[in-house]
Tab-separated table of C-alpha atoms and ligand atoms in Angstrom:
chain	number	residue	atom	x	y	z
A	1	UNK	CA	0.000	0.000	0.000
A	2	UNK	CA	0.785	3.642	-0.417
A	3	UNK	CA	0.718	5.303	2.401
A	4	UNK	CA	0.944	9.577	3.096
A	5	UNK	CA	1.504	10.458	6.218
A	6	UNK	CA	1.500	14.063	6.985
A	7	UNK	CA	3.474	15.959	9.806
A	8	UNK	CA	5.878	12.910	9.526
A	9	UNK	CA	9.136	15.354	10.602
A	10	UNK	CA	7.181	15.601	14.072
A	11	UNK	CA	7.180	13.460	17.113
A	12	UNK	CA	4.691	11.605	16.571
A	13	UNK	CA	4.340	11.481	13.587
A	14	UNK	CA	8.079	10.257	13.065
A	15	UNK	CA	7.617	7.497	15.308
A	16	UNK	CA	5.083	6.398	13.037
A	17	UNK	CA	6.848	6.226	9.904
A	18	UNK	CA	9.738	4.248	11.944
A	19	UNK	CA	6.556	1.939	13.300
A	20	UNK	CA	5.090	1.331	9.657
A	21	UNK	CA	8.746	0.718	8.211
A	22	UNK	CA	9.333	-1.682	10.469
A	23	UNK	CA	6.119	-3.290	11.026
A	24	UNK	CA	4.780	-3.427	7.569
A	25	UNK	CA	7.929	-4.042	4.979
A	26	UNK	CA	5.217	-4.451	2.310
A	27	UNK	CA	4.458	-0.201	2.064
A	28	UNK	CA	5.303	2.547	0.959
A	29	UNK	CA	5.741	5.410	3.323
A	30	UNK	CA	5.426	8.935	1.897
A	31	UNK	CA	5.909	11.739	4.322
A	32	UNK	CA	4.425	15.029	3.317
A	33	UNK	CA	5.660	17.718	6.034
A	34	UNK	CA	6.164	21.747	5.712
A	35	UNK	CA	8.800	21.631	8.279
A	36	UNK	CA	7.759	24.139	10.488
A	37	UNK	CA	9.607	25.372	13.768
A	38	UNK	CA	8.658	21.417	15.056
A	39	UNK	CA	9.651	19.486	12.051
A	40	UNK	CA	12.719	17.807	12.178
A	41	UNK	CA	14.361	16.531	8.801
A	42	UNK	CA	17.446	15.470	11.308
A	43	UNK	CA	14.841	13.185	13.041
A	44	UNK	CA	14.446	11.282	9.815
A	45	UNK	CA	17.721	10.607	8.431
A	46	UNK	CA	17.996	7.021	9.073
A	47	UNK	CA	15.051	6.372	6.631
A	48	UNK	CA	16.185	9.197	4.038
A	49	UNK	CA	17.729	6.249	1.983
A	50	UNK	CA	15.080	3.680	2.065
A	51	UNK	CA	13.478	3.184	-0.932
A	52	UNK	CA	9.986	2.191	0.633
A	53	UNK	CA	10.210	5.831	1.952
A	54	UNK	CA	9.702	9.386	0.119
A	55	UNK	CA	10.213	12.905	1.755
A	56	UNK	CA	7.905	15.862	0.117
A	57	UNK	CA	7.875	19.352	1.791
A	58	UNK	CA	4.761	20.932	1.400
A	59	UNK	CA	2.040	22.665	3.560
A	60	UNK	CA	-1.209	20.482	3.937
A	61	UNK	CA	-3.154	23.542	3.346
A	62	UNK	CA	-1.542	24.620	-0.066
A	63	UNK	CA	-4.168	22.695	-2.018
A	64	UNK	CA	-2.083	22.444	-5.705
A	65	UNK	CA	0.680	20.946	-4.104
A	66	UNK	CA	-1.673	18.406	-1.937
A	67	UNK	CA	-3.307	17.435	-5.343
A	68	UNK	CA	-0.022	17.107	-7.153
A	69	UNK	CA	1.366	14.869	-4.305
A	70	UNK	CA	-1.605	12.674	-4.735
A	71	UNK	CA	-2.085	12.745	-8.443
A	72	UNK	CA	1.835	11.251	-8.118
A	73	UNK	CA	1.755	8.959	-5.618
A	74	UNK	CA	-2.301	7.515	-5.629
A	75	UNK	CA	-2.805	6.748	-2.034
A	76	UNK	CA	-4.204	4.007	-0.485
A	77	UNK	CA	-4.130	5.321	3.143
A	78	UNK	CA	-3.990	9.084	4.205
A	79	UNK	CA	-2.800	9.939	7.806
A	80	UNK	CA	-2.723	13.223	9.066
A	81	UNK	CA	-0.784	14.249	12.156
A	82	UNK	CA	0.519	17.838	10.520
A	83	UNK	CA	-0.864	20.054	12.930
A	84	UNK	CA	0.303	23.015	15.069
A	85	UNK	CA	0.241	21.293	18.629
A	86	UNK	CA	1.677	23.257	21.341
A	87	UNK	CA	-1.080	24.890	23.305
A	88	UNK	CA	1.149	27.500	24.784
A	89	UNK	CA	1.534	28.687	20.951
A	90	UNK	CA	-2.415	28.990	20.442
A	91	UNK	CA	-2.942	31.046	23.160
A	92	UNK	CA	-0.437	33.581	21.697
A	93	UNK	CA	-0.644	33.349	18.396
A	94	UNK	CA	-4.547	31.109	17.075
A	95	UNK	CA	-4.190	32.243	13.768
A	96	UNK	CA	-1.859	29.391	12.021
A	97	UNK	CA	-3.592	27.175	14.683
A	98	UNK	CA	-6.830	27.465	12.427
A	99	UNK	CA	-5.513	27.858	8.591
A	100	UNK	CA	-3.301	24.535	9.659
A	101	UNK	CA	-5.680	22.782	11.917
A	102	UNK	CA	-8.893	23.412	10.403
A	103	UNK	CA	-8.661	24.380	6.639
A	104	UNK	CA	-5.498	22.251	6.349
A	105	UNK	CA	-7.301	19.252	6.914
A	106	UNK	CA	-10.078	20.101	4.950
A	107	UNK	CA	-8.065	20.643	2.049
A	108	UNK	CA	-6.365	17.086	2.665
A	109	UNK	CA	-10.117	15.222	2.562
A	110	UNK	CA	-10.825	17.448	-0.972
A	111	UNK	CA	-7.963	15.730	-2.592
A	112	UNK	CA	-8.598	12.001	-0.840
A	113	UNK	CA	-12.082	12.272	-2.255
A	114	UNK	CA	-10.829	13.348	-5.665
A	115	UNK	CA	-8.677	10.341	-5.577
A	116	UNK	CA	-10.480	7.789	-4.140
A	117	UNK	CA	-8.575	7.267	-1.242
A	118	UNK	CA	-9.354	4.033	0.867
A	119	UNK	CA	-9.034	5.789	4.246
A	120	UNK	CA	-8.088	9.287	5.692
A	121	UNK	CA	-7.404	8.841	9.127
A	122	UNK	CA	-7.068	12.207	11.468
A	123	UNK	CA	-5.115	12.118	14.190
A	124	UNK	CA	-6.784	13.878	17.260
A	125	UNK	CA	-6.594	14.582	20.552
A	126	UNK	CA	-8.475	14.096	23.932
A	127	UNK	CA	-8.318	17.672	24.642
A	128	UNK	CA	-11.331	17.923	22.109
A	129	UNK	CA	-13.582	16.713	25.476
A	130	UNK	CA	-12.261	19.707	27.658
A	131	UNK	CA	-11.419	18.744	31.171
A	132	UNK	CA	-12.420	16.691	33.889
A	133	UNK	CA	-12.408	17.767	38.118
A	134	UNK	CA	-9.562	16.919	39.919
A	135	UNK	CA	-11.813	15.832	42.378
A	136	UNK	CA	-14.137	13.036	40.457
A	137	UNK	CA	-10.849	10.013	39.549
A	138	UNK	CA	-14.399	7.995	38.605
A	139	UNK	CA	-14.912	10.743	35.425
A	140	UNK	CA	-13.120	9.191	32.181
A	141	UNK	CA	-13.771	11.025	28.452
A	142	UNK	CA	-15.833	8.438	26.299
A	143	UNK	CA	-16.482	8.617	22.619
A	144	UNK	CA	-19.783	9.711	23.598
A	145	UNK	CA	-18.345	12.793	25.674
A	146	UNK	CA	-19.644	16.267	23.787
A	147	UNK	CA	-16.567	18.163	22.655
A	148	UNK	CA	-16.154	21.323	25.058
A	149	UNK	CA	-12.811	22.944	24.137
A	150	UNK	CA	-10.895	25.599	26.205
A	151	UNK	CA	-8.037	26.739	24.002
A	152	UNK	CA	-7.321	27.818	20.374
A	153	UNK	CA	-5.397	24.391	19.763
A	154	UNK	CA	-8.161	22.382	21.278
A	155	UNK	CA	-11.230	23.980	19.491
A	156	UNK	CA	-9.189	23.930	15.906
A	157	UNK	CA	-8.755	20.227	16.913
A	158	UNK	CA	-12.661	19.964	17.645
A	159	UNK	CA	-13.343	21.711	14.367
A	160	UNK	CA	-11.398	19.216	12.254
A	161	UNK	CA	-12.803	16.321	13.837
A	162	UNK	CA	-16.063	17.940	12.634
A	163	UNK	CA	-15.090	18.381	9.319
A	164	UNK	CA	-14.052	14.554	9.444
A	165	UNK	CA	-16.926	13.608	10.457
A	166	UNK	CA	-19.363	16.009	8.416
A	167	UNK	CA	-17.035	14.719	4.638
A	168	UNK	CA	-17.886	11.076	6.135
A	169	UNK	CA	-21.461	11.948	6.240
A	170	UNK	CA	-22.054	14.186	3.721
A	171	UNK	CA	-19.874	13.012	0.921
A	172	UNK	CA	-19.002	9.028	2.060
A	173	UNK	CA	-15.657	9.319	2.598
A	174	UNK	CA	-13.779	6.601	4.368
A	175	UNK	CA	-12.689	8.303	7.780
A	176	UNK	CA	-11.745	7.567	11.155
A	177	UNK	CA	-10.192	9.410	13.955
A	178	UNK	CA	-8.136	8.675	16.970
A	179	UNK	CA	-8.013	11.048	20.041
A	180	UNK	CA	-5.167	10.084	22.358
A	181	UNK	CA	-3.873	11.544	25.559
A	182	UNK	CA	-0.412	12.831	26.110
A	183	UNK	CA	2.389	11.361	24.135
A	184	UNK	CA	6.108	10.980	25.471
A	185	UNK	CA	9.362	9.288	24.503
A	186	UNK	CA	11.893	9.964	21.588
A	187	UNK	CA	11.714	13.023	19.359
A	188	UNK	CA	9.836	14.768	21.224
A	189	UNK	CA	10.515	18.340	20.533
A	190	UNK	CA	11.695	20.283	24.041
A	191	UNK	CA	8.945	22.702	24.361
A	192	UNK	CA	6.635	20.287	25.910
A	193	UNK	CA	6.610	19.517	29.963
A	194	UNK	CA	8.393	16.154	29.484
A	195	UNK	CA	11.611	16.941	27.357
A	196	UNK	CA	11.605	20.413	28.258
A	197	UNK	CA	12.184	19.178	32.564
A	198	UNK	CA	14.799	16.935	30.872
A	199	UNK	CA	16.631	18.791	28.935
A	200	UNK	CA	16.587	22.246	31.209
A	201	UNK	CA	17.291	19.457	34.617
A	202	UNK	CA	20.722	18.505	32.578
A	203	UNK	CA	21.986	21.871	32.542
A	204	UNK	CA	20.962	22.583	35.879
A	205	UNK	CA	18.247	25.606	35.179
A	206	UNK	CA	15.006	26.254	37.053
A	207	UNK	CA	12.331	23.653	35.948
A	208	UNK	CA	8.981	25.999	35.608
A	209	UNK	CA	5.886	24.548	36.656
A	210	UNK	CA	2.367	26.071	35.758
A	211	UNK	CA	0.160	27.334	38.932
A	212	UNK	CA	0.694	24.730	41.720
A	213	UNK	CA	1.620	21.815	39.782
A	214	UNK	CA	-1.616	19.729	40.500
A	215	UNK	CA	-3.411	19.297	36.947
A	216	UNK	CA	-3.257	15.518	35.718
A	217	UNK	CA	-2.479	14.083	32.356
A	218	UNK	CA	-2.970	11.178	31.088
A	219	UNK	CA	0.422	9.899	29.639
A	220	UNK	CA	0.988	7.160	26.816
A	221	UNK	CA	4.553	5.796	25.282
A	222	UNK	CA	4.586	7.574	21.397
A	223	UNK	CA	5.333	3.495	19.966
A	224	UNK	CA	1.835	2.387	21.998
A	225	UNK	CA	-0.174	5.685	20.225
A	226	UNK	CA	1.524	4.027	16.814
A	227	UNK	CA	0.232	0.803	17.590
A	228	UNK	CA	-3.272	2.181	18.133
A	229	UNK	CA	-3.449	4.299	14.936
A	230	UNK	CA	-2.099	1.468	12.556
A	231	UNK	CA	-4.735	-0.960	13.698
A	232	UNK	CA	-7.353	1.938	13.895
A	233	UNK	CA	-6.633	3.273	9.988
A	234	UNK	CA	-6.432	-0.633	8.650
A	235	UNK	CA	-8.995	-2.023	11.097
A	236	UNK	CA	-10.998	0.596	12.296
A	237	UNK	CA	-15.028	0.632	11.106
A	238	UNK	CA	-15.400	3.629	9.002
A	239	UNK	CA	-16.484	6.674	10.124
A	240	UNK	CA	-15.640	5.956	14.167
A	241	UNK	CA	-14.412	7.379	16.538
A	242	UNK	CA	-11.504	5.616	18.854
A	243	UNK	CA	-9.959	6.919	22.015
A	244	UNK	CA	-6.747	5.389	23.011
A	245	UNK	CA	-5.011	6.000	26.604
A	246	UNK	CA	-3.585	3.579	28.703
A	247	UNK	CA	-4.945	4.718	32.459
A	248	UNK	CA	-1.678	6.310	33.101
A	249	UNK	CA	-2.709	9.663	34.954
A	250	UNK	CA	-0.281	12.209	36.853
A	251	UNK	CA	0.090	15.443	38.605
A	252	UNK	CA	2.745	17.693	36.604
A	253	UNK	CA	4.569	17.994	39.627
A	254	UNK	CA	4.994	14.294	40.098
A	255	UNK	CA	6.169	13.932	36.645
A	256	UNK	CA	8.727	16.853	37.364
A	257	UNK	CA	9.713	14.692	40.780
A	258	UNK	CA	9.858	11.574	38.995
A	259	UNK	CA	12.513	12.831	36.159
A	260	UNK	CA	14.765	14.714	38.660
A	261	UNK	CA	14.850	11.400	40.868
A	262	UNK	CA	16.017	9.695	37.773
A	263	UNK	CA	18.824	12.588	37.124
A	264	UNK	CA	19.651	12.721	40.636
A	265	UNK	CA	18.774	16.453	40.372
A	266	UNK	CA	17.689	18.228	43.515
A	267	UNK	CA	13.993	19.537	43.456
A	268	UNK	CA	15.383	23.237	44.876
A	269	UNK	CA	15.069	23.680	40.451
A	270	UNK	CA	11.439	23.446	40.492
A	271	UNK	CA	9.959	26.841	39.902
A	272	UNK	CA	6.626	27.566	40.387
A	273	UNK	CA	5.780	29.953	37.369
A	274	UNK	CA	2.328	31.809	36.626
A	275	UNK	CA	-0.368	29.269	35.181
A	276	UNK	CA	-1.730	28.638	32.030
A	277	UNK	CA	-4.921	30.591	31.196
A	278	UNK	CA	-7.668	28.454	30.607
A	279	UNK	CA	-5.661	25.812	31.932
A	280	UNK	CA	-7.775	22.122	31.560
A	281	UNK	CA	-7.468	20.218	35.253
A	282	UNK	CA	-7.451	16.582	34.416
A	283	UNK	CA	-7.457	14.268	31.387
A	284	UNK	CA	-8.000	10.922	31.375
A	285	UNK	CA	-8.942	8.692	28.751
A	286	UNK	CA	-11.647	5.323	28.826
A	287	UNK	CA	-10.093	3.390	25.997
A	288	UNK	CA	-12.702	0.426	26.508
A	289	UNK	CA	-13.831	1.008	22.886
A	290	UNK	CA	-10.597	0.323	21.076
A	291	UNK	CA	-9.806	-2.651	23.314
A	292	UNK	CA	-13.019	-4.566	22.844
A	293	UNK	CA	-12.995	-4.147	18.764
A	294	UNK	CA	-9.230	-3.893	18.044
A	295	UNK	CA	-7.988	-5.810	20.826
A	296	UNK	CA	-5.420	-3.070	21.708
A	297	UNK	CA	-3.268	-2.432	25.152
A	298	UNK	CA	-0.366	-0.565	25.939
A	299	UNK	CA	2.712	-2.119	25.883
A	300	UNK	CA	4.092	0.226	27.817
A	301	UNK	CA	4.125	1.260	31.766
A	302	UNK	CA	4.905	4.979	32.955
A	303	UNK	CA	8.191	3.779	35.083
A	304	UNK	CA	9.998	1.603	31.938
A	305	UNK	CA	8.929	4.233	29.475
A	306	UNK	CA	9.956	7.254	31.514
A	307	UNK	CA	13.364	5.565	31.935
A	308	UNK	CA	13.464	4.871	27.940
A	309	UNK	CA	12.710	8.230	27.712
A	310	UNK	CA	15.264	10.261	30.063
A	311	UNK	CA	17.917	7.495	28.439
A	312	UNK	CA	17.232	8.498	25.092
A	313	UNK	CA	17.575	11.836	25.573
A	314	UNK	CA	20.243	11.440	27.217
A	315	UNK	CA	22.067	8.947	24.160
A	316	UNK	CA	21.019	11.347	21.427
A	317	UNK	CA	22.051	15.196	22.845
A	318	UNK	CA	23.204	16.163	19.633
A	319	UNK	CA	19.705	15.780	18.597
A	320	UNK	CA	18.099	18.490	20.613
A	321	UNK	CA	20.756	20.835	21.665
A	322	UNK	CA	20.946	21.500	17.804
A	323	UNK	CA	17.071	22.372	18.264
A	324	UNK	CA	17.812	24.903	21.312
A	325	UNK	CA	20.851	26.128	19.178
A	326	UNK	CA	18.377	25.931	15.986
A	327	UNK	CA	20.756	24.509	13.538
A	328	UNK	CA	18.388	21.670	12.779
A	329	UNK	CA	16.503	24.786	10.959
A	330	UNK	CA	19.863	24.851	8.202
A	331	UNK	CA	19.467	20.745	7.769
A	332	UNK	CA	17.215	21.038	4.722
A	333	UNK	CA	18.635	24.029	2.897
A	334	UNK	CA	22.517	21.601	3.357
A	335	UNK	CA	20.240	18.451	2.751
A	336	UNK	CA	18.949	19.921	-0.633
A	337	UNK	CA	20.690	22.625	-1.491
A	338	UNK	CA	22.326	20.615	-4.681
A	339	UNK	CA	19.000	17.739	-5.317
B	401	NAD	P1	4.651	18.158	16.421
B	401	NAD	O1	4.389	19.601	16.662
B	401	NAD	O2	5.826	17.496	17.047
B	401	NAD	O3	4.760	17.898	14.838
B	401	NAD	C1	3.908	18.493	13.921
B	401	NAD	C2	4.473	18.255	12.518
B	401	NAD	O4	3.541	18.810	11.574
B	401	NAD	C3	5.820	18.946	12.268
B	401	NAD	O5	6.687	18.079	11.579
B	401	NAD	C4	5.458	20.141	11.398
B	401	NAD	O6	6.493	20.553	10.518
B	401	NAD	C5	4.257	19.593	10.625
B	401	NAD	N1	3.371	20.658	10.132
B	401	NAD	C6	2.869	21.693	10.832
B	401	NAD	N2	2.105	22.465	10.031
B	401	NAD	C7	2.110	21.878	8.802
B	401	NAD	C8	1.491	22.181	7.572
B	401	NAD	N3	0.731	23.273	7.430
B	401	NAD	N4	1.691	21.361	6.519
B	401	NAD	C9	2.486	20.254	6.648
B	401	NAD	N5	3.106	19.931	7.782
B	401	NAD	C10	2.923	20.726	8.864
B	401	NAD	O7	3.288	17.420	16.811
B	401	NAD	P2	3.073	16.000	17.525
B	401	NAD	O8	3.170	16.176	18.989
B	401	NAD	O9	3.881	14.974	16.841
B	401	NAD	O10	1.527	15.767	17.192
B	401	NAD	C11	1.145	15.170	15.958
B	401	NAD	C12	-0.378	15.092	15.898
B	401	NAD	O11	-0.863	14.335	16.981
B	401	NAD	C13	-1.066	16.464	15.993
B	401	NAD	O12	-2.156	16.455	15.100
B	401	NAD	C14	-1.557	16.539	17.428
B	401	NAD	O13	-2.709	17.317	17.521
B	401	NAD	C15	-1.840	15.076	17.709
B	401	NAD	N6	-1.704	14.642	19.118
B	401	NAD	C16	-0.547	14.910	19.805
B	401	NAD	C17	-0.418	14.434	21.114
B	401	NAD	C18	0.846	14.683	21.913
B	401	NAD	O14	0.875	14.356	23.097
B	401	NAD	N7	1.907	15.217	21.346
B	401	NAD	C19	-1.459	13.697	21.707
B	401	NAD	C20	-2.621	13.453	20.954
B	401	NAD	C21	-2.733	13.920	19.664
B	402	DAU	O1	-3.545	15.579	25.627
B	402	DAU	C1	-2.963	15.564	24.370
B	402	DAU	C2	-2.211	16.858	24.143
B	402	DAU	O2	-1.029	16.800	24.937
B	402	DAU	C3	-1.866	17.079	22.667
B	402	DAU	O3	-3.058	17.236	21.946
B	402	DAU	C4	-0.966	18.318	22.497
B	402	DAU	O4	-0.571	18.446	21.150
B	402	DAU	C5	0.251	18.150	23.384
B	402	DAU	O5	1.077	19.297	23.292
B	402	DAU	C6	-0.158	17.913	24.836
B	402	DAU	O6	-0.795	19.097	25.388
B	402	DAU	P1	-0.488	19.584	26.898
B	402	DAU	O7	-0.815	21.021	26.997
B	402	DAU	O8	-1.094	18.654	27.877
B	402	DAU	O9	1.122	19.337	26.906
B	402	DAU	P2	2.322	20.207	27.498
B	402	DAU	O10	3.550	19.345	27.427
B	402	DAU	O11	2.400	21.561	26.888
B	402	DAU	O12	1.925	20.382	29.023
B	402	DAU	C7	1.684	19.259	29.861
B	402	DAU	C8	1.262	19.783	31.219
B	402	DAU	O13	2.408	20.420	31.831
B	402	DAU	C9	0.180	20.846	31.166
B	402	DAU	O14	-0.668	20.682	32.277
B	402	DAU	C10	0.940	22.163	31.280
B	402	DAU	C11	2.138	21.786	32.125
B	402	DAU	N1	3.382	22.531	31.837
B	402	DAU	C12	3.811	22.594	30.550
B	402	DAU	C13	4.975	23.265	30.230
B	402	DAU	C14	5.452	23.353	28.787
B	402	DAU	C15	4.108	23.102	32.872
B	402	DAU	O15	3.728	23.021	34.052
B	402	DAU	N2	5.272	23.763	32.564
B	402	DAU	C16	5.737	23.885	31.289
B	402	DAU	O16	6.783	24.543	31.070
């Protein structure tokens, strides 16, 4: 099969093109990635050679060069994880959060319906459902939980799901969508809480926590979230909706704890720092749905893959101190300067 996947010079979606590569020798693996601030071309090198694997820069929401990507390579699967992602980002800047998000993803399902693509499968988030109390642990998000957003990133999420759902509807295309809690492991870039405490605890500066420390996520190993949405896009009925977590909640502060016990860092660097606005209190996800039809579990528990994690980071520095120096950001101009 030929398969796009979209935002594949991200975390996630990087992991995934390593996951289908090695899982599935029979595709093809086309990555189609602008390479924003958060894509990576470094992260991708050791499949650059491959010939199962193409890389294509474009924007998802540049609609000639979408068509012309699929007029070339006729896909048989679409996945999209291109997104903007970082919350922090939406709050200060929506804008690219919507054209990306929203119309980006639109523009992706005009061209899979033009070419009778077999699936498009969107890559979403739990944050779609809002939050939960920190005071009801009995409250999980269902696929039946109404989407109540509370920041730019999550409602542009919401709004694609929508769309997803409305071009499955409407015009019978063959959809489904994933919403997964937080991600963590390799490649993932250090803006977000987890690498960020890593890579900020290894050069001994102030770890900044948001408000007191106390709201929960819900945290999954990146290869488990791969797992989910390569059954989900192959297996998956049409048209659903699958949440995938793996009952793995956690106060910030406890992830902070646990990654400066496993640098032998003293906790004198935690920082309390001024919250997020709109900050959501608790996620956690029921994934009962895409256990009982799929069959999928995590593979993964919080202790092994936090120790993976911090071990990884700690084997590949070059990797993202040439992000905080941002030299990564001259990779493709040396990459294809003379292609
Ligand atoms: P990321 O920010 O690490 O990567 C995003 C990738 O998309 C980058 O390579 C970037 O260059 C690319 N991109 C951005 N705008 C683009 C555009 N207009 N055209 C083409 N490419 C573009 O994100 P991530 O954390 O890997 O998340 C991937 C997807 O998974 C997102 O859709 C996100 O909403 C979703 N998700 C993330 C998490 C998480 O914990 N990180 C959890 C659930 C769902
Ligand atoms: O739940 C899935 C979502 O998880 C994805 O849809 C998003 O793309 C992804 O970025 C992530 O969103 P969060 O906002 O939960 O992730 P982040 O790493 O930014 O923050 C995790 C928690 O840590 C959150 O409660 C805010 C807090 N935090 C974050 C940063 C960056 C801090 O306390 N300090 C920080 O410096």
């Amino acid at each position: 099969m030929n398969i796009i996947v979209t935002g594949g010079a991200g975390f996630i979606g990087s992991n995934f093109i390593f996951y289908l590569l090695s899982h599935h020798p029979e595709d093809r693996v086309i990555c189609l990635d602008k390479l924003t601030y958060a894509g990576n071309l470094e992260t991708l090198a050791p499949v650059m050679e491959d010939p199962r694997f193409r890389f294509v820069r474009a924007d998802i929401a540049e609609a000639e060069a979408v068509d012309r990507l699929f007029e070339e390579e006729k896909p048989d699967i679409v996945v999209n994880f291109a997104a903007e992602s970082h919350v922090d980002r939406s709050i200060t800047d929506p804008c690219i959060f919507v054209r990306t998000n929203v119309m980006g993803t639109q523009v992706l399902m005009e061209s899979c319906r033009r070419h009778g693509v077999r699936r498009f499968h969107q890559v979403s988030t739990d944050e779609v459902y809002g939050d939960l109390p920190l005071d009801r642990p009995d409250l999980f998000f269902t696929e039946e939980t109404p989407l109540h957003t509370s920041s730019p990133y999550s409602a542009s999420k919401a709004g694609a799901d929508l769309l997803v759902l409305a071009y499955a509807r409407t015009f019978g295309l063959p959809v489904s969508i994933t919403r997964c809690s937080n991600n963590y492991g390799p490649y993932h870039f250090p803006e977000k809480l987890i690498p960020l405490m890593i890579s900020r605890a290894l050069a001994d500066q102030s770890l900044p926590v948001y408000g007191k420390g106390e709201n929960v996520r819900d945290w999954l190993y990146v290869e488990d979230h791969c797992a989910a949405i390569d059954l989900v896009m192959r297996l998956g009925r049409e048209g659903e909706v699958y949440n995938v977590g793996g009952h793995n909640e956690r106060a910030n502060i406890d992830v902070v704890r646990a990654i400066l016990h496993e640098l032998k860092k003293p906790e004198s660097l935690i920082t309390y720092v001024t919250d997020r606005p709109g900050h959501d209190r608790r996620y956690a996800i029921d994934p009962t749905k895409i256990h009982n039809e799929l069959g999928w579990l995590p593979q993964t528990t919080f202790e092994d893959g936090i120790r993976r994690t911090i071990r990884w980071y700690l084997d590949n520095r070059p990797w993202w101190e040439h992000i905080l120096a941002g030299e990564y950001r001259d990779y493709y101009e040396k990459m294809y300067a003379n292609r």
